Every structure is written in structure tokens, then in C-alpha cells.
């Protein structure tokens, strides 16, 4: 079952070059097209391009999927920091190949379902906001980020 994405929804795939984001974008585009779902996919950062909170600001209204590399890298850390510094909500997608596609699809479905039950955003505010309600991924980083926020406030 698939809930509806907001009209004109953009999905931003953000990850290191070796995260599989390009292959994932192609697979997601094919799956969305097969289901007649109109959404645009954006891949960041482009090869040879740096990324910072200002660069990410353009994706404020997008569903942001952070594509985690198979093992943590300094680039992953830099991208996560940029997302958090920009105060952007994002879902972390783990895995490779079909597992990565399945996890991305779950994140998109969860966001669409959450959006169906969310009241309309007041005028002048962001139309899309990712709300992690402790997804079904056992490797979810919800606890990690909660601990980091708790440490920051102490």
C-alpha cells in the first residue's frame, strides 16, 4: 500500500559518491514511474561539489533521504553535520542494492503516511517535515541523535 506524496514532492538523496545514491535514484525513479507517482529526484552532492548548510537549504521542502555508506566515512560525517547544522529533517537509508531500495521505499511510504495524517502547514512555513517515529529499521539512528542532543544541552 502506498499513501500519496504531496503534489510536486521532491525527494533529495544525499550521500557520499560510494553510497549507491545514483543507482538508488534510478531504481526509485523507475518504481515511482511504474506507479504513476509524480515526484522529482535530486542527488546531492554532485561529483566535485562541496556541500554545506547553505547548499542544503534549497531542499528544505523536500523529503531528504541520507544514503549511508556501507561503513562510516569522513564524508558521511560531514554530510550529516551539514544536514543537522541546516536543521533539516532526514531519514537515514542503510543497505546496498535491493535492501537499500526497500529501505528507501519504506522511508518514502512512512513520510507519505505521516503527511496524510498531519494538519496542513501554516502559510509561510515548510510544507514538508520528516518526523521519525522510531522507524522499523533496527539500526535506526534515533537513539544516537537523541543522545547527541542530550549531550549538547548539558
GROMACS .gro file of C-alpha atoms in nm:
model
  154
    1UNK     CA    1   0.000   0.000   0.000
    2UNK     CA    2   0.127   0.344  -0.084
    3UNK     CA    3  -0.001   0.669   0.061
    4UNK     CA    4   0.006   0.974  -0.158
    5UNK     CA    5   0.302   1.207  -0.168
    6UNK     CA    6   0.232   1.580  -0.161
    7UNK     CA    7   0.178   1.731  -0.505
    8UNK     CA    8   0.510   1.820  -0.665
    9UNK     CA    9   0.707   1.636  -0.396
   10UNK     CA   10   1.084   1.642  -0.429
   11UNK     CA   11   1.297   1.362  -0.290
   12UNK     CA   12   1.659   1.454  -0.223
   13UNK     CA   13   1.912   1.170  -0.200
   14UNK     CA   14   2.217   1.289  -0.012
   15UNK     CA   15   2.523   1.074   0.037
   16UNK     CA   16   2.886   1.010  -0.047
   17UNK     CA   17   2.976   0.909  -0.401
   18UNK     CA   18   3.023   0.545  -0.292
   19UNK     CA   19   2.688   0.525  -0.110
   20UNK     CA   20   2.498   0.392  -0.411
   21UNK     CA   21   2.280   0.706  -0.434
   22UNK     CA   22   2.291   0.724  -0.815
   23UNK     CA   23   2.181   0.362  -0.862
   24UNK     CA   24   1.918   0.409  -0.592
   25UNK     CA   25   1.785   0.723  -0.766
   26UNK     CA   26   1.748   0.528  -1.092
   27UNK     CA   27   1.565   0.243  -0.915
   28UNK     CA   28   1.336   0.484  -0.728
   29UNK     CA   29   1.258   0.679  -1.047
   30UNK     CA   30   1.158   0.354  -1.218
   31UNK     CA   31   0.940   0.244  -0.924
   32UNK     CA   32   0.770   0.584  -0.894
   33UNK     CA   33   0.703   0.591  -1.272
   34UNK     CA   34   0.559   0.239  -1.266
   35UNK     CA   35   0.312   0.353  -1.002
   36UNK     CA   36   0.228   0.679  -1.179
   37UNK     CA   37   0.364   0.890  -0.894
   38UNK     CA   38   0.489   1.235  -0.990
   39UNK     CA   39   0.793   1.325  -0.782
   40UNK     CA   40   1.129   1.473  -0.867
   41UNK     CA   41   1.453   1.313  -0.751
   42UNK     CA   42   1.762   1.519  -0.673
   43UNK     CA   43   2.107   1.377  -0.597
   44UNK     CA   44   2.346   1.572  -0.373
   45UNK     CA   45   2.626   1.647  -0.366
   46UNK     CA   46   2.709   1.638  -0.734
   47UNK     CA   47   3.055   1.498  -0.808
   48UNK     CA   48   3.324   1.756  -0.734
   49UNK     CA   49   3.086   1.979  -0.545
   50UNK     CA   50   3.110   2.056  -0.175
   51UNK     CA   51   2.803   2.075   0.043
   52UNK     CA   52   2.724   2.295   0.340
   53UNK     CA   53   2.409   2.403   0.526
   54UNK     CA   54   2.352   2.686   0.277
   55UNK     CA   55   2.369   2.446  -0.016
   56UNK     CA   56   2.118   2.218   0.155
   57UNK     CA   57   1.869   2.497   0.223
   58UNK     CA   58   1.726   2.452  -0.128
   59UNK     CA   59   1.597   2.110  -0.012
   60UNK     CA   60   1.404   2.241   0.290
   61UNK     CA   61   1.069   2.137   0.137
   62UNK     CA   62   1.194   1.802   0.009
   63UNK     CA   63   1.184   1.458   0.162
   64UNK     CA   64   1.552   1.411   0.238
   65UNK     CA   65   1.699   1.061   0.235
   66UNK     CA   66   2.052   1.039   0.371
   67UNK     CA   67   2.211   0.742   0.194
   68UNK     CA   68   2.457   0.593   0.441
   69UNK     CA   69   2.775   0.433   0.310
   70UNK     CA   70   2.833   0.067   0.397
   71UNK     CA   71   3.087   0.176   0.660
   72UNK     CA   72   3.112   0.524   0.815
   73UNK     CA   73   3.336   0.769   0.631
   74UNK     CA   74   3.452   1.125   0.696
   75UNK     CA   75   3.231   1.237   0.406
   76UNK     CA   76   2.927   1.076   0.574
   77UNK     CA   77   3.011   1.263   0.895
   78UNK     CA   78   3.047   1.592   0.705
   79UNK     CA   79   2.714   1.544   0.524
   80UNK     CA   80   2.529   1.452   0.845
   81UNK     CA   81   2.676   1.757   1.018
   82UNK     CA   82   2.570   1.981   0.729
   83UNK     CA   83   2.213   1.840   0.745
   84UNK     CA   84   2.196   1.892   1.121
   85UNK     CA   85   2.353   2.241   1.101
   86UNK     CA   86   2.087   2.335   0.846
   87UNK     CA   87   1.826   2.195   1.090
   88UNK     CA   88   1.682   1.973   0.818
   89UNK     CA   89   1.490   1.657   0.895
   90UNK     CA   90   1.607   1.347   0.712
   91UNK     CA   91   1.568   0.972   0.707
   92UNK     CA   92   1.876   0.751   0.705
   93UNK     CA   93   1.875   0.475   0.443
   94UNK     CA   94   2.109   0.181   0.507
   95UNK     CA   95   2.191  -0.122   0.294
   96UNK     CA   96   2.305  -0.200  -0.055
   97UNK     CA   97   2.120  -0.299  -0.373
   98UNK     CA   98   1.768  -0.432  -0.320
   99UNK     CA   99   1.789  -0.384   0.057
  100UNK     CA  100   1.875  -0.017   0.009
  101UNK     CA  101   1.583   0.026  -0.233
  102UNK     CA  102   1.345  -0.145   0.012
  103UNK     CA  103   1.462   0.078   0.298
  104UNK     CA  104   1.428   0.393   0.088
  105UNK     CA  105   1.080   0.285  -0.021
  106UNK     CA  106   0.981   0.228   0.345
  107UNK     CA  107   1.104   0.577   0.433
  108UNK     CA  108   0.906   0.732   0.146
  109UNK     CA  109   0.593   0.540   0.247
  110UNK     CA  110   0.635   0.640   0.611
  111UNK     CA  111   0.673   1.005   0.514
  112UNK     CA  112   0.372   0.993   0.283
  113UNK     CA  113   0.164   0.821   0.552
  114UNK     CA  114   0.274   1.075   0.815
  115UNK     CA  115   0.188   1.355   0.574
  116UNK     CA  116  -0.163   1.214   0.525
  117UNK     CA  117  -0.223   1.247   0.900
  118UNK     CA  118  -0.052   1.583   0.951
  119UNK     CA  119  -0.253   1.906   0.953
  120UNK     CA  120  -0.176   2.149   0.673
  121UNK     CA  121   0.129   2.366   0.740
  122UNK     CA  122   0.052   2.730   0.821
  123UNK     CA  123   0.129   2.971   0.537
  124UNK     CA  124   0.493   3.075   0.528
  125UNK     CA  125   0.626   2.755   0.688
  126UNK     CA  126   0.785   2.449   0.536
  127UNK     CA  127   0.533   2.218   0.371
  128UNK     CA  128   0.734   1.902   0.434
  129UNK     CA  129   0.884   1.788   0.762
  130UNK     CA  130   1.024   1.441   0.825
  131UNK     CA  131   0.903   1.301   1.155
  132UNK     CA  132   1.084   0.989   1.269
  133UNK     CA  133   0.861   0.787   1.494
  134UNK     CA  134   1.126   0.521   1.551
  135UNK     CA  135   1.111   0.351   1.214
  136UNK     CA  136   1.116  -0.026   1.178
  137UNK     CA  137   1.488  -0.026   1.095
  138UNK     CA  138   1.667  -0.179   1.398
  139UNK     CA  139   1.979   0.019   1.306
  140UNK     CA  140   1.781   0.345   1.324
  141UNK     CA  141   1.985   0.635   1.448
  142UNK     CA  142   1.701   0.781   1.654
  143UNK     CA  143   1.871   0.690   1.982
  144UNK     CA  144   2.209   0.815   1.860
  145UNK     CA  145   2.076   1.159   1.770
  146UNK     CA  146   1.867   1.179   2.089
  147UNK     CA  147   2.183   1.109   2.291
  148UNK     CA  148   2.379   1.370   2.093
  149UNK     CA  149   2.111   1.633   2.155
  150UNK     CA  150   2.101   1.545   2.526
  151UNK     CA  151   2.482   1.580   2.549
  152UNK     CA  152   2.470   1.914   2.368
  153UNK     CA  153   2.220   2.058   2.617
  154UNK     CA  154   2.421   1.953   2.922
   0.00000   0.00000   0.00000
